[in-house]
PDB file of C-alpha atoms in Angstrom:
ATOM      1  CA  MET Q 430     -26.103  -8.439   8.153  1.00 44.00           C
ATOM      2  CA  PRO Q 431     -22.330  -8.111   7.695  1.00 50.00           C
ATOM      3  CA  ARG Q 432     -22.015 -11.653   6.284  1.00 49.00           C
ATOM      4  CA  ALA Q 433     -24.220 -10.816   3.273  1.00 51.00           C
ATOM      5  CA  LYS Q 434     -21.990  -7.868   2.450  1.00 52.00           C
ATOM      6  CA  ALA Q 435     -18.892 -10.034   2.806  1.00 49.00           C
ATOM      7  CA  ALA Q 436     -20.310 -12.576   0.364  1.00 55.00           C
ATOM      8  CA  ALA Q 437     -21.115  -9.869  -2.182  1.00 60.00           C
ATOM      9  CA  ASP Q 438     -17.734  -8.123  -1.822  1.00 59.00           C
ATOM     10  CA  PRO Q 439     -15.014 -10.644  -0.882  1.00 79.00           C
ATOM     11  CA  GLN Q 440     -12.262  -8.020  -1.049  1.00 84.00           C
ATOM     12  CA  PRO Q 441     -11.790  -5.986   2.135  1.00 90.00           C
ATOM     13  CA  SER Q 442     -12.249  -2.247   2.165  1.00 94.00           C
ATOM     14  CA  TYR Q 443      -9.246   0.068   2.149  1.00 95.00           C
ATOM     15  CA  ARG Q 444      -9.718   0.711   5.857  1.00 96.00           C
ATOM     16  CA  GLU Q 445      -9.856  -3.016   6.639  1.00 96.00           C
ATOM     17  CA  ALA Q 446      -6.754  -3.723   4.540  1.00 97.00           C
ATOM     18  CA  TYR Q 447      -4.857  -0.831   6.147  1.00 97.00           C
ATOM     19  CA  ALA Q 448      -5.842  -2.077   9.599  1.00 97.00           C
ATOM     20  CA  ALA Q 449      -4.581  -5.544   8.675  1.00 97.00           C
ATOM     21  CA  LEU Q 450      -1.244  -4.061   7.570  1.00 97.00           C
ATOM     22  CA  SER Q 451      -0.958  -2.115  10.824  1.00 97.00           C
ATOM     23  CA  ARG Q 452      -1.747  -5.209  12.881  1.00 96.00           C
ATOM     24  CA  ILE Q 453       0.801  -7.303  10.976  1.00 96.00           C
ATOM     25  CA  VAL Q 454       3.532  -4.689  11.359  1.00 96.00           C
ATOM     26  CA  ALA Q 455       2.868  -4.444  15.093  1.00 95.00           C
ATOM     27  CA  GLU Q 456       2.989  -8.223  15.450  1.00 94.00           C
ATOM     28  CA  LEU Q 457       6.240  -8.517  13.506  1.00 93.00           C
ATOM     29  CA  GLU Q 458       7.866  -5.581  15.318  1.00 94.00           C
ATOM     30  CA  ASN Q 459       6.966  -7.149  18.646  1.00 91.00           C
ATOM     31  CA  GLY Q 460       9.676  -9.745  18.019  1.00 89.00           C
ATOM     32  CA  ASP Q 461       7.734 -12.578  19.634  1.00 89.00           C
ATOM     33  CA  THR Q 462       6.199 -13.861  16.414  1.00 89.00           C
ATOM     34  CA  ASP Q 463       6.685 -17.574  15.911  1.00 91.00           C
ATOM     35  CA  LEU Q 464       8.733 -18.322  12.801  1.00 90.00           C
ATOM     36  CA  ASP Q 465       5.974 -20.588  11.450  1.00 92.00           C
ATOM     37  CA  ARG Q 466       3.610 -17.609  11.536  1.00 93.00           C
ATOM     38  CA  VAL Q 467       5.873 -15.208   9.598  1.00 94.00           C
ATOM     39  CA  LEU Q 468       5.173 -16.544   6.085  1.00 95.00           C
ATOM     40  CA  PRO Q 469       1.361 -16.466   6.498  1.00 96.00           C
ATOM     41  CA  LEU Q 470       1.647 -12.941   7.913  1.00 96.00           C
ATOM     42  CA  LEU Q 471       3.743 -11.797   4.955  1.00 96.00           C
ATOM     43  CA  GLU Q 472       1.254 -13.327   2.507  1.00 97.00           C
ATOM     44  CA  GLU Q 473      -1.614 -11.588   4.298  1.00 96.00           C
ATOM     45  CA  ALA Q 474       0.338  -8.310   4.254  1.00 97.00           C
ATOM     46  CA  ARG Q 475       1.022  -8.627   0.515  1.00 97.00           C
ATOM     47  CA  ALA Q 476      -2.681  -9.154  -0.194  1.00 96.00           C
ATOM     48  CA  ALA Q 477      -3.689  -6.225   2.029  1.00 97.00           C
ATOM     49  CA  TYR Q 478      -1.063  -3.993   0.395  1.00 97.00           C
ATOM     50  CA  GLN Q 479      -2.418  -4.865  -3.052  1.00 96.00           C
ATOM     51  CA  VAL Q 480      -5.930  -3.915  -1.939  1.00 96.00           C
ATOM     52  CA  CYS Q 481      -4.694  -0.556  -0.621  1.00 96.00           C
ATOM     53  CA  GLN Q 482      -2.611   0.110  -3.717  1.00 96.00           C
ATOM     54  CA  SER Q 483      -5.461  -0.713  -6.107  1.00 94.00           C
ATOM     55  CA  ARG Q 484      -7.931   1.477  -4.192  1.00 94.00           C
ATOM     56  CA  ILE Q 485      -5.489   4.412  -4.192  1.00 92.00           C
ATOM     57  CA  ALA Q 486      -4.839   3.972  -7.919  1.00 91.00           C
ATOM     58  CA  ALA Q 487      -8.582   3.826  -8.661  1.00 90.00           C
ATOM     59  CA  VAL Q 488      -9.268   7.015  -6.718  1.00 90.00           C
ATOM     60  CA  SER Q 489      -6.278   8.733  -8.278  1.00 87.00           C
ATOM     61  CA  GLN Q 490      -7.432   7.819 -11.759  1.00 86.00           C
ATOM     62  CA  ALA Q 491     -10.978   8.931 -10.980  1.00 87.00           C
ATOM     63  CA  VAL Q 492      -9.778  12.395  -9.978  1.00 86.00           C
ATOM     64  CA  GLY Q 493      -7.382  12.630 -12.909  1.00 81.00           C
ATOM     65  CA  GLY Q 494      -4.236  12.238 -10.863  1.00 64.00           C
ATOM     66  CA  ALA Q 495      -2.805   9.137 -12.498  1.00 56.00           C
ATOM     67  CA  ASP Q 496       0.186  11.197 -13.681  1.00 63.00           C
ATOM     68  CA  TRP Q 497       1.211  12.350 -10.215  1.00 59.00           C
ATOM     69  CA  LEU Q 498       0.743   8.823  -8.845  1.00 59.00           C
ATOM     70  CA  ALA Q 499       3.097   7.384 -11.448  1.00 63.00           C
ATOM     71  CA  GLU Q 500       5.603  10.146 -10.731  1.00 66.00           C
ATOM     72  CA  THR Q 501       5.560   9.574  -6.978  1.00 63.00           C
ATOM     73  CA  GLU Q 502       5.932   5.806  -7.411  1.00 65.00           C
ATOM     74  CA  THR Q 503       9.043   6.272  -9.555  1.00 65.00           C
ATOM     75  CA  GLY Q 504      10.393   9.198  -7.576  1.00 62.00           C
ATOM     76  CA  ALA Q 505      10.319  11.393 -10.684  1.00 53.00           C
ATOM     77  CA  GLU Q 506       8.340  14.278  -9.294  1.00 48.00           C
ATOM     78  CA  SER Q 507       9.188  17.438 -11.154  1.00 48.00           C
ATOM     79  CA  SER Q 508       9.832  20.356  -8.860  1.00 49.00           C
ATOM     80  CA  GLY Q 509      10.463  22.802 -11.666  1.00 50.00           C
ATOM     81  CA  ALA Q 510      14.010  23.339 -10.459  1.00 48.00           C
ATOM     82  CA  GLU Q 511      16.959  22.822 -12.740  1.00 49.00           C
ATOM     83  CA  ASP Q 512      19.532  20.170 -12.047  1.00 50.00           C
ATOM     84  CA  PRO Q 513      22.510  21.899 -10.352  1.00 49.00           C
ATOM     85  CA  ALA Q 514      24.888  19.855 -12.516  1.00 50.00           C
ATOM     86  CA  ASP Q 515      23.360  21.406 -15.657  1.00 49.00           C
ATOM     87  CA  THR Q 516      23.869  24.961 -14.440  1.00 48.00           C
ATOM     88  CA  ALA Q 517      27.418  24.343 -13.165  1.00 49.00           C
ATOM     89  CA  GLU Q 518      28.707  23.891 -16.704  1.00 48.00           C
ATOM     90  CA  GLU Q 519      27.514  27.337 -17.827  1.00 44.00           C
TER      91      GLU Q 519
END
């Protein structure tokens, strides 16, 4: 009974949220989307994105990767290489 599961867990799964994002992108890229439909689509996309983001963060934290997730979100991944500007002054 899929309805019983839906009542117990109102939030979609990662796969369902990702599929919703893919469907919304395809609809918007098509160019035939009615203007009155754009705002509801964007709201649905925002909700689906939040589901995906929270699931990724939960898994990352569970495997101890919260540090790399924060680094990739800010673009501050350390590659171990020195900044060329620092070595140019030497």
